[in-house]
Coordinates of C-alpha atoms in Angstrom, one line a residue:
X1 CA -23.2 -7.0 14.9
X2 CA -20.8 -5.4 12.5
X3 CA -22.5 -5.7 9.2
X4 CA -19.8 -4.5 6.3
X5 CA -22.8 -4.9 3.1
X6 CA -24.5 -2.7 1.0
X7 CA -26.8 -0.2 3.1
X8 CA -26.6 -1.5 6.2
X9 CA -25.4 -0.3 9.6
X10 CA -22.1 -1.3 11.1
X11 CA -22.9 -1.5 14.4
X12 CA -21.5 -3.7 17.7
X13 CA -24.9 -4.8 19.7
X14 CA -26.0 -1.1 20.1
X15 CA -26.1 2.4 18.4
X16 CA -24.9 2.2 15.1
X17 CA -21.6 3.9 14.5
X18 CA -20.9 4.1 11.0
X19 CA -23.5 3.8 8.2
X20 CA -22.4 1.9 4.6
X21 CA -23.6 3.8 1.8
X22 CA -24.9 2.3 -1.3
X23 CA -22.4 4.1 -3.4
X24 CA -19.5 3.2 -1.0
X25 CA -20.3 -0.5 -1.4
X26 CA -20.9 -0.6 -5.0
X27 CA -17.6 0.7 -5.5
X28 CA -16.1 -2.0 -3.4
X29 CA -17.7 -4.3 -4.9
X30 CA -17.0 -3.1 -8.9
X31 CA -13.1 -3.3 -7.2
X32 CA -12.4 -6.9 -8.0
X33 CA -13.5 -7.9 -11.6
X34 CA -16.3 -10.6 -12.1
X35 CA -13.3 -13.3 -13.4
X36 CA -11.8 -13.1 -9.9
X37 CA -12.7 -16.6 -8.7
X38 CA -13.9 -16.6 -5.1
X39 CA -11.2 -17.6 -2.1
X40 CA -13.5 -18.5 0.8
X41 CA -17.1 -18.9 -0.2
X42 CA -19.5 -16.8 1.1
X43 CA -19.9 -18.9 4.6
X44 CA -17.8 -17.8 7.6
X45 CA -16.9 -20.4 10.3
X46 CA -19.3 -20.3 13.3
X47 CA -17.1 -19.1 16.5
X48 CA -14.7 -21.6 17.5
X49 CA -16.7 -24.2 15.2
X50 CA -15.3 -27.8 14.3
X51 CA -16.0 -29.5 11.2
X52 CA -14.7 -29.0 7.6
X53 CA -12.9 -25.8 5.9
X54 CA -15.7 -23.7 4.1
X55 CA -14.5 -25.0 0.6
X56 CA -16.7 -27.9 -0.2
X57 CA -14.0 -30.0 0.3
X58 CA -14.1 -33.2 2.6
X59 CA -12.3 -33.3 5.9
X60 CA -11.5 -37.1 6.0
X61 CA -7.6 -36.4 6.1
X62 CA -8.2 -34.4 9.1
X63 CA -7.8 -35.1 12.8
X64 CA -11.1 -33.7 14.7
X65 CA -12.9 -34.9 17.4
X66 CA -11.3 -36.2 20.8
X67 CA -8.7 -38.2 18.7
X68 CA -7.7 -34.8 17.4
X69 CA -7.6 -33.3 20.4
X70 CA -5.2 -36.1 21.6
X71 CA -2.9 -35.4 18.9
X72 CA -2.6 -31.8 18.6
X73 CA -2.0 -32.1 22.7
X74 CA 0.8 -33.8 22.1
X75 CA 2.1 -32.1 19.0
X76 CA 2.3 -29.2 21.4
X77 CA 4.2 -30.8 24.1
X78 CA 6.5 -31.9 21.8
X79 CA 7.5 -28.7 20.9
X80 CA 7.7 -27.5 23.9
X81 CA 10.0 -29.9 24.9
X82 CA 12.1 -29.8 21.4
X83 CA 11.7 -26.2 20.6
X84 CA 14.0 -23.2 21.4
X85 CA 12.9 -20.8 24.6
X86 CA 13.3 -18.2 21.6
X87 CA 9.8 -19.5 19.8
X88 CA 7.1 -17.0 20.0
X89 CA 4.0 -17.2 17.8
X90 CA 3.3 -21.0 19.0
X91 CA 3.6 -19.5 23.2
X92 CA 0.2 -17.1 22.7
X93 CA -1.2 -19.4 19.6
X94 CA -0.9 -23.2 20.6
X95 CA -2.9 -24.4 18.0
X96 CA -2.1 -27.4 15.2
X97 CA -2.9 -26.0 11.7
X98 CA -3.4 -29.3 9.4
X99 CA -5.1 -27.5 6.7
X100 CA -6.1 -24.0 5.9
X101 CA -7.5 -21.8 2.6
X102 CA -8.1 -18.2 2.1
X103 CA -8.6 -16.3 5.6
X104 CA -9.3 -19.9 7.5
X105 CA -7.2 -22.1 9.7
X106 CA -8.3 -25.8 10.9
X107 CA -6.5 -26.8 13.7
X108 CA -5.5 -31.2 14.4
X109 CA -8.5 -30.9 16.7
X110 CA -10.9 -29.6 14.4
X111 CA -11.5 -26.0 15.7
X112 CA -11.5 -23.5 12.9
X113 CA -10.4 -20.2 12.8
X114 CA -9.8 -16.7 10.6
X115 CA -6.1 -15.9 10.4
X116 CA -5.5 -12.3 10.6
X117 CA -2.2 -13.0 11.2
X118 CA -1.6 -14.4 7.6
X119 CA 2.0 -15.3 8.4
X120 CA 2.8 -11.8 9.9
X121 CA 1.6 -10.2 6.2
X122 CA 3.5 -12.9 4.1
X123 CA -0.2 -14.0 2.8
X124 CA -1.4 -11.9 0.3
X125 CA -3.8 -13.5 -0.9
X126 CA -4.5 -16.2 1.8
X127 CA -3.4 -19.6 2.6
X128 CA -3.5 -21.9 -0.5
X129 CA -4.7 -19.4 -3.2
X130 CA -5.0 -21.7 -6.5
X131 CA -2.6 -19.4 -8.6
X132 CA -0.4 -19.9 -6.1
X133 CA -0.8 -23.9 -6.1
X134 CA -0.9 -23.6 -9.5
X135 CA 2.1 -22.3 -10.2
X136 CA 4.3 -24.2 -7.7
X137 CA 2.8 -27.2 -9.4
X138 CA 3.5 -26.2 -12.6
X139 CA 7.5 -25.8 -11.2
X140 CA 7.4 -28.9 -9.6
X141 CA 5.5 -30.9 -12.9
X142 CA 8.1 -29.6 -15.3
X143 CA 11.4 -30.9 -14.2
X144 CA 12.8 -27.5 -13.9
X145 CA 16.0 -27.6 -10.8
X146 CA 15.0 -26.1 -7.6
X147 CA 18.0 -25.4 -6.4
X148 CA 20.1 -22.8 -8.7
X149 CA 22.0 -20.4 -6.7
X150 CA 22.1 -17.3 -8.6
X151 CA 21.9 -18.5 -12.2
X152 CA 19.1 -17.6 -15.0
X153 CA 16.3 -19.0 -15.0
X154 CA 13.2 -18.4 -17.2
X155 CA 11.3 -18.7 -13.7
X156 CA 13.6 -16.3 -12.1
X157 CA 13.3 -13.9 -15.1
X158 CA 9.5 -14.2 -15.1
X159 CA 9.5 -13.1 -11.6
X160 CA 12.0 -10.1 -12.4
X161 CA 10.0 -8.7 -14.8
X162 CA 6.9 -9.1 -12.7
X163 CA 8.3 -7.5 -10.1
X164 CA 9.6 -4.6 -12.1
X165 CA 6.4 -3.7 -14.1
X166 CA 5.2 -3.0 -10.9
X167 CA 7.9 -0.6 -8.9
X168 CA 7.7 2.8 -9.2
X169 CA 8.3 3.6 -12.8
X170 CA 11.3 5.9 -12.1
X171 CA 12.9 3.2 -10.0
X172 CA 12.2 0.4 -12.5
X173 CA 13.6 2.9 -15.5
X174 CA 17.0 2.7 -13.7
X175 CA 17.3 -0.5 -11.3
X176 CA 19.0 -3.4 -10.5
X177 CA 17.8 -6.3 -8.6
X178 CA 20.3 -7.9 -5.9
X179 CA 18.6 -12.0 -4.8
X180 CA 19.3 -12.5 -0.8
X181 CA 18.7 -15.4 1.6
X182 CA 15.1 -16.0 2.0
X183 CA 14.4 -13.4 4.8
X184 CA 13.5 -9.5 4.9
X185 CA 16.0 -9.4 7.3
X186 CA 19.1 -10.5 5.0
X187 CA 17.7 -8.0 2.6
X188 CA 17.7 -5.1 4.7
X189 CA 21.2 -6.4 5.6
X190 CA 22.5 -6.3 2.0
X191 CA 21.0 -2.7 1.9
X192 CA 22.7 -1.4 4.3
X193 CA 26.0 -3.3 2.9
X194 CA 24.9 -1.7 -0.6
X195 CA 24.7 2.2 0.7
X196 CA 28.0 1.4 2.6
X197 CA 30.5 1.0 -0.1
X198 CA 28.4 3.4 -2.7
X199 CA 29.0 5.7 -0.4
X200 CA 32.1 5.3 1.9
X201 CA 30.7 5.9 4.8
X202 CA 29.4 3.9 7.3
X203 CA 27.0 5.9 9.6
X204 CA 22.9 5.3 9.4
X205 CA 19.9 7.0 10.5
X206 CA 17.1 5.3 11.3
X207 CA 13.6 6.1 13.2
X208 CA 12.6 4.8 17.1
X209 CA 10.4 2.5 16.7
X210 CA 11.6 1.0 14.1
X211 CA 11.8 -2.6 13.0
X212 CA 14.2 -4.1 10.4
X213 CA 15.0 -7.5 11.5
X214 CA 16.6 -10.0 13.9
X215 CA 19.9 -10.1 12.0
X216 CA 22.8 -7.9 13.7
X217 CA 22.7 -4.9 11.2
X218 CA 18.7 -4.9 11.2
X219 CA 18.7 -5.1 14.7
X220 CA 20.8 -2.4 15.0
X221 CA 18.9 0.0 12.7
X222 CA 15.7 -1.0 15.2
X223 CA 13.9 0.6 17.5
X224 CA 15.3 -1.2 20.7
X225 CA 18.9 -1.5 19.5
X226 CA 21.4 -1.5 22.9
X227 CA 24.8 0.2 20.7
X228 CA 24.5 3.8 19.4
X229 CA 26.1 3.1 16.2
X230 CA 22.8 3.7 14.7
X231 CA 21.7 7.8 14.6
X232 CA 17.9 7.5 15.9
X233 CA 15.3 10.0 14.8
X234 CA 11.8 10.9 15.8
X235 CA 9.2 8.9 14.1
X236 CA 6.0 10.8 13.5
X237 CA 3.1 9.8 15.8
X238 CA 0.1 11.4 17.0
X239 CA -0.7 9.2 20.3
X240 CA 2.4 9.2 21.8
X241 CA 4.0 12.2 19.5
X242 CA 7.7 12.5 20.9
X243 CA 7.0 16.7 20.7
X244 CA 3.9 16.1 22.8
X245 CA 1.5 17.8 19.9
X246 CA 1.0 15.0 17.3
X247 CA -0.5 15.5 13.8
X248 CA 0.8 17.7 11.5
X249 CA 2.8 20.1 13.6
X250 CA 4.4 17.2 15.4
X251 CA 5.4 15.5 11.8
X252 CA 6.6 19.1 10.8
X253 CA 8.5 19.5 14.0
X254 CA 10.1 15.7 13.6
X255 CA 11.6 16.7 10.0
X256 CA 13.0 19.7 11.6
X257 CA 14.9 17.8 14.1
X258 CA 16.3 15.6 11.4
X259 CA 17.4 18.4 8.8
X260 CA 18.7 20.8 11.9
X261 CA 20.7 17.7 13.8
X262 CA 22.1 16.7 9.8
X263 CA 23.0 20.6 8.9
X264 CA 24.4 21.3 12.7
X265 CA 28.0 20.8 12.4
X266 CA 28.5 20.3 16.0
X267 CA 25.3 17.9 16.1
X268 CA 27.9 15.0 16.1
X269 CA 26.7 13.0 13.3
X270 CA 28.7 12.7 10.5
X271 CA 27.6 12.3 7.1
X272 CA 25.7 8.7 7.0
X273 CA 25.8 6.2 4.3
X274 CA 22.0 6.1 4.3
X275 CA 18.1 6.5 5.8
X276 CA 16.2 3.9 6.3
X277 CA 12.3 4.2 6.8
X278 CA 9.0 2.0 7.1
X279 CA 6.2 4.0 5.1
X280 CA 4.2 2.0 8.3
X281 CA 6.0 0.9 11.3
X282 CA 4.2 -2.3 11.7
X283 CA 6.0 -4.7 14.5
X284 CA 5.8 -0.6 16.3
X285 CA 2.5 -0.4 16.8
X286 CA 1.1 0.0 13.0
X287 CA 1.9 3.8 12.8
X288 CA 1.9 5.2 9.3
X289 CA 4.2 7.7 8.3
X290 CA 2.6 11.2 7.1
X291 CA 2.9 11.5 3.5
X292 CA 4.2 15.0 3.9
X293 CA 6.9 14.2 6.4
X294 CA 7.8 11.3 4.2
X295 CA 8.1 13.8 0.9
X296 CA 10.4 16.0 3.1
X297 CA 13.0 12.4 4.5
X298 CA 13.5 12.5 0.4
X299 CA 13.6 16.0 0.4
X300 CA 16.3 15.7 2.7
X301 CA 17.9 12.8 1.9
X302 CA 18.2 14.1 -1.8
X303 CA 20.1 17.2 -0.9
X304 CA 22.9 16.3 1.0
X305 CA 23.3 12.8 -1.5
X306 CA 21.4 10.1 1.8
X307 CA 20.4 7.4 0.0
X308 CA 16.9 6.9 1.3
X309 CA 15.8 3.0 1.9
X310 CA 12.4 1.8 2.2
X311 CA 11.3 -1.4 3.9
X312 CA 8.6 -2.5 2.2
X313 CA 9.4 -5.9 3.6
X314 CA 5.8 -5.9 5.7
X315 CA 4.1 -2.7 4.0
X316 CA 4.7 -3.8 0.0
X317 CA 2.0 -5.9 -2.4
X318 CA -0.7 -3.5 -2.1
X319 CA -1.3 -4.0 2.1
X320 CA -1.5 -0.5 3.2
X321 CA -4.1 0.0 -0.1
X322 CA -1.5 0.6 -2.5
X323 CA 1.2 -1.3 -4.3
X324 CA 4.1 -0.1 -2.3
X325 CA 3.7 2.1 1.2
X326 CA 5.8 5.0 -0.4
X327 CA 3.4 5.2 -3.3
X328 CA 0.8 7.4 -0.6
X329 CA 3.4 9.8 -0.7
X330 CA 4.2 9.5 -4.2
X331 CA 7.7 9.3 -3.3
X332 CA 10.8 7.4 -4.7
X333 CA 13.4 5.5 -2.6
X334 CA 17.0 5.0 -4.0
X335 CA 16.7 1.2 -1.9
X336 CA 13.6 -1.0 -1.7
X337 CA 13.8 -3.5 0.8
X338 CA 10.9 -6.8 -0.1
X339 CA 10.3 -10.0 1.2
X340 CA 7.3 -11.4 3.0
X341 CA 4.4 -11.0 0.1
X342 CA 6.4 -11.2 -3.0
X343 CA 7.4 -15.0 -2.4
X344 CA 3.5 -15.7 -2.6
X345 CA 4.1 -17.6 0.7
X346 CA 7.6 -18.8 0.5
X347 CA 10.7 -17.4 1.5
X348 CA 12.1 -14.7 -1.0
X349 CA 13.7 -11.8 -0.6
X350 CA 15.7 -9.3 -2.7
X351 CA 16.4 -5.4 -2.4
X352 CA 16.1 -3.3 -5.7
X353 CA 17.7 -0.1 -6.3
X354 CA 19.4 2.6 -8.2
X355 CA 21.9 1.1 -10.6
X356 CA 24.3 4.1 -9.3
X357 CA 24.5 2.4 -6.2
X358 CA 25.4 -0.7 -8.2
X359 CA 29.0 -0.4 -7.0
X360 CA 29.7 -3.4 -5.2
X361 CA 32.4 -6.4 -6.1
X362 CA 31.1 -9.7 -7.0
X363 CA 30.2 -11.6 -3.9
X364 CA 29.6 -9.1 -1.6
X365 CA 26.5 -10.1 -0.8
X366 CA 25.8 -13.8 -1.1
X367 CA 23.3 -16.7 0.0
X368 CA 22.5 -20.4 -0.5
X369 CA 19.3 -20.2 -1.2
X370 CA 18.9 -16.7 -3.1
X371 CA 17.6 -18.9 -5.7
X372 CA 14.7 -20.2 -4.8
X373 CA 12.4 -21.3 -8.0
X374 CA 9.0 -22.1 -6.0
X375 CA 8.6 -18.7 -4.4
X376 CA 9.5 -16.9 -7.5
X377 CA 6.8 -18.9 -9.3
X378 CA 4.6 -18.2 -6.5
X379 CA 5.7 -14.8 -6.2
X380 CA 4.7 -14.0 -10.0
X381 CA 1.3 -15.4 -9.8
X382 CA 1.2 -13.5 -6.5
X383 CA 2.3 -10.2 -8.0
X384 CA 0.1 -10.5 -11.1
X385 CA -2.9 -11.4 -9.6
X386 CA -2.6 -8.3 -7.1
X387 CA -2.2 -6.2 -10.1
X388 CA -4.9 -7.8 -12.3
X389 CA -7.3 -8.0 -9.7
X390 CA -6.5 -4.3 -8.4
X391 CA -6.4 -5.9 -5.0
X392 CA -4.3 -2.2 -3.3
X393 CA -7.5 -0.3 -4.2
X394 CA -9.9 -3.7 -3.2
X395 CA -7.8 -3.3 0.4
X396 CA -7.8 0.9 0.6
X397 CA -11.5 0.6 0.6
X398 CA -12.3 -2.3 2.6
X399 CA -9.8 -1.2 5.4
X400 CA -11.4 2.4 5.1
X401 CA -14.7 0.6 6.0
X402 CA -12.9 -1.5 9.1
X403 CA -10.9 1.3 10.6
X404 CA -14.2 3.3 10.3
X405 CA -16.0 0.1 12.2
X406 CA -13.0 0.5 14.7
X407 CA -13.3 4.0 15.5
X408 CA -16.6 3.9 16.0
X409 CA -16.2 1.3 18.4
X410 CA -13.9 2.8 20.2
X411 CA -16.7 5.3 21.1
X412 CA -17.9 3.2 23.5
X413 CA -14.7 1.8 25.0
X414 CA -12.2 4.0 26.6
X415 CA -9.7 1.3 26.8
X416 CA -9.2 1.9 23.2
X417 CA -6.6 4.6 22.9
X418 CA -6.0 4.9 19.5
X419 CA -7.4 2.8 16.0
X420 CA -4.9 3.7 13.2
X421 CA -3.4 2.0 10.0
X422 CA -3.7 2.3 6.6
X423 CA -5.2 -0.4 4.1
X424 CA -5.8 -3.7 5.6
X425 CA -2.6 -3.1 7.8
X426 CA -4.7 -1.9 11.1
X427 CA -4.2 -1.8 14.6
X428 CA -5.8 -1.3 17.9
X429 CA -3.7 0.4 20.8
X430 CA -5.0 -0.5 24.1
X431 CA -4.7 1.6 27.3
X432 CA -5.9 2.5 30.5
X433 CA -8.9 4.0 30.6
X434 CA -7.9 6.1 33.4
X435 CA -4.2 7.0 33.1
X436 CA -4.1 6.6 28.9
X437 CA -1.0 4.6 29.6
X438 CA -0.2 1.5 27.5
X439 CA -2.5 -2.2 28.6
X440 CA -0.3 -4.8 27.4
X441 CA -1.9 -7.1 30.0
X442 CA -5.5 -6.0 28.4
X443 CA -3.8 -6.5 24.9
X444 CA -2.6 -9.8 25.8
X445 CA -6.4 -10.9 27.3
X446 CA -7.9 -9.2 23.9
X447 CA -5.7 -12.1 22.2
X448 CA -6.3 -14.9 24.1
X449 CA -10.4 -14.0 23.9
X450 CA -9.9 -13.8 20.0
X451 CA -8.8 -17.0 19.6
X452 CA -11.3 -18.6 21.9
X453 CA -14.6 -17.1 19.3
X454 CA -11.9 -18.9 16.5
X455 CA -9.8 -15.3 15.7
X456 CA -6.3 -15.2 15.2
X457 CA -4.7 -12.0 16.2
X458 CA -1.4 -10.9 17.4
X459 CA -0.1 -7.9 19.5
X460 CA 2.7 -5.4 18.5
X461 CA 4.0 -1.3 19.4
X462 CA 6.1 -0.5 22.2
X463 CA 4.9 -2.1 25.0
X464 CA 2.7 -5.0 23.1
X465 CA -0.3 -3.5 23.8
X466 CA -1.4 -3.2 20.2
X467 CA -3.7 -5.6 18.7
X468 CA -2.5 -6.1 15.3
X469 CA -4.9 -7.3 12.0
X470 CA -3.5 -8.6 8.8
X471 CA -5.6 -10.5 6.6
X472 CA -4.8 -11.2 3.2
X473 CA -6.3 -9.2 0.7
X474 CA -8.9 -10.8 -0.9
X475 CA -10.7 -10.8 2.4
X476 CA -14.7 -10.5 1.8
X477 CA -17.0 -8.0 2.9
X478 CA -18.4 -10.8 5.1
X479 CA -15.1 -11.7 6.7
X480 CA -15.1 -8.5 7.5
X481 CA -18.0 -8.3 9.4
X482 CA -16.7 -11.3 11.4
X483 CA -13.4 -10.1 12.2
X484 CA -14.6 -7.2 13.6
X485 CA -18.1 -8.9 15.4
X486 CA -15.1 -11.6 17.1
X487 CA -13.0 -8.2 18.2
X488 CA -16.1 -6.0 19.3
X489 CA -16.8 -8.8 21.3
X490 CA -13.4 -10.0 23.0
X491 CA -12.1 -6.9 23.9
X492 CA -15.2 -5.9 26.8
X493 CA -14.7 -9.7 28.0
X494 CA -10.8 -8.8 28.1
X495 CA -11.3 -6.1 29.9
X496 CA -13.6 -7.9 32.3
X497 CA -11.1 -10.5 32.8
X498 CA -8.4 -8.0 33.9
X499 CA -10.2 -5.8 36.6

């Protein structure tokens, strides 16, 4: 059993593979300050357990027992029935969720579980956090419209200056702040619209790998785009390092591709509007970028006048264990592409950049609902209580621990290939233990067995073969533990299941 406390061993029913130190957890726990009023209570639901959310609360409103069952049986026939053939999460996760608070889920039929999914990294700080409710309520109580388009509001300037006091002070000295439709992926399609006319030109590098979105420019700047409209460049890895060497040398070797295939005047690319980069590539397999390389894409960007753009749309509100994934590197991006997080679980998303960029005519980029007050309100709270709460640092330590835990376990299991991540943004490549080649069928069976000990999990990288873990950030030392006990144990019965 993984234990994540003060002192004691973290171990998965055998030799212990990383020790706690006293120190080490009493800094963890001196992280959060005493005011920071508890999300889950200590309890953690029993594996695959039915009964009531662990929040005191009573469960009369919800649907358990065989008349749940019922229900959330037919729920899901419905929507197969209903839905498009495009739906994924509800294929590998056909559960009901009726209620839900902090890290846990309770399904129509009772069943509880721990969301490490926490809306694909939307949930910062849970399902349902009070200062969340709160200040939806508070929206909602005091008449204010909730529908404005792109006028001022005192909600909408609350959430601007929230959000500013916590960018990179040289980008918040000099930035302007462009409101999108509510998705990461409109955002990153204003960005590229943005660097377009600033610059005149209409070329774009971008990293395999890569993911941006599902809109026709994001899709394009991704890893498996069709067109070659997009310049691709080698990401930095060490697993499956492109230059076969990995770590340093491979990063080293990836930014001289870049500068020498820029500076080559027969390289065929032409001078492109603009870079755009994931300080983690998370839907690629949850592959951090090398805070070296990452200082020399500025580097290079800067010299031959690139803007640089960073999509911080999975990576930003202090999940990778600090504020914004290009703070590791110390570096500044001319674009910064957000969503997800900083709508404290609403849709919201906005790009902020340099206000020489700020170039474009009025209307260029548009959206309906660009001005939405509830996820601002919920994206202040959200954003302050990250910062108050000094929940980046809470997260680089706790995901320290857990990718420690990981590692450790993988000792023991050589259909772990690779545990890597940064913060609690962590995942788990899979592979053949023989050939070293990518499982997604293992990955898959890892999933499934989650969710039957009551853990949600979901797969990403190349070939799906990661196993992917997101929970919010005020996840508990004893979470922790069960995460990674409901893991240790899933993936040897996984692998079971597939030979």
């Amino acid at each position: 059993m993984f234990e994540m406390q003060s002192g004691r061993a973290i171990s998965a029913g055998g030799p212990t593979l990383v020790a706690v130190t006293e120190p080490a957890a009493a800094a963890a726990a001196t992280e959060i300050p005493p005011h920071v009023p508890p999300q889950v209570p200590p309890q953690v639901p029993p594996q695959g357990s039915r009964g009531t959310i662990p929040d005191g609360s009573d469960d009369s409103d919800v649907c358990g027992g065989p008349e749940g069952s019922v229900a959330s049986d037919g729920i899901l026939r419905r929507q197969a029935q209903r839905e498009s053939a495009a739906r994924t999460y509800a294929r590998s996760l056909p559960i009901v969720p009726v209620r839900a608070r902090g890290l846990t889920i309770e399904g129509a039929d009772g069943r509880r579980y721990l969301d490490c999914l926490s809306g694909a990294g939307t949930l910062a700080l849970g399902h349902n956090h009070p200062v969340v409710l709160e200040a939806i309520r508070g929206v909602l109580d005091s008449g204010a419209p909730l529908h404005v388009l792109d006028l001022a509001t005192p909600v909408k300037d609350a959430f601007t200056t929230e959000l500013f006091a916590n960018l990179p002070p040289e980008l918040a000295a000099d930035a302007r702040i462009q409101f999108c439709g509510p998705a990461g992926t409109d955002a990153v399609e204003a960005a590229l619209k943005l660097v377009r006319t600033a610059t005149g030109r209409s070329g774009l590098l971008a990293f395999t790998g890569a993911y941006h979105g599902m809109t026709a420019g994001a899709l394009d700047a991704s890893g498996g785009a069709p067109g070659v409209r997009v310049t691709r460049l080698p990401y930095p890895q060490d697993l499956r390092c492109p230059f076969g060497v990995g770590g340093p040398e491979g990063a080293e070797l990836s930014a001289r591709w870049t500068e020498n295939l820029l500076d080559d005047p027969k390289g065929g690319v032409p001078a492109p509007a603009g870079m755009i980069v994931e300080p983690v590539q998370g839907e690629g397999g949850v592959i951090p970028a090398p805070d070296g390389w990452l200082r020399r894409m500025r580097e290079i960007t800067a010299a031959r006048g690139i803007p640089l753009i960073a999509d911080e749309v999975q990576t930003g509100v202090g999940r990778t264990g600090a504020f914004w994934g290009v703070d590791h590197a110390g570096v500044v991006p001319d674009v910064m592409v957000l969503s997800k997080a900083i709508g404290g679980s609403l849709p919201l998303a906005v790009i902020v950049y340099r206000a020489g960029l700020d170039v474009w005519a009025p209307g260029a980029h548009a959206g309906t609902f660009r001005g939405n007050q509830l996820a601002m309100a919920a994206g202040t709270a959200t954003l302050a209580f990250v910062r108050e709460n000094r929940l980046a640092e809470r997260a680089a330590a706790l995901g320290e621990r857990m990718l420690a835990a990981l590692r450790g376990l993988a000792c023991g299991h050589p259909c772990i290939g690779e545990v890597r991540g940064r913060g609690l943004m962590i995942g788990v490549e899979l592979v053949d233990p023989d050939t070293g080649v990518a499982a997604p069928a293992l990955a898959a069976a890892v999933r499934q067995e989650c969710l039957d000990r009551g853990l949600i999990v979901e797969l990403g990288g190349r070939h799906g073969a990661v196993v992917r873990l997101l929970p919010p950030l005020t996840l508990t030392d004893e979470q922790a533990a069960a995460v990674l006990d409901r893991l240790a144990d899933a993936i040897p019965a996984a692998a079971r299941r597939t030979h």
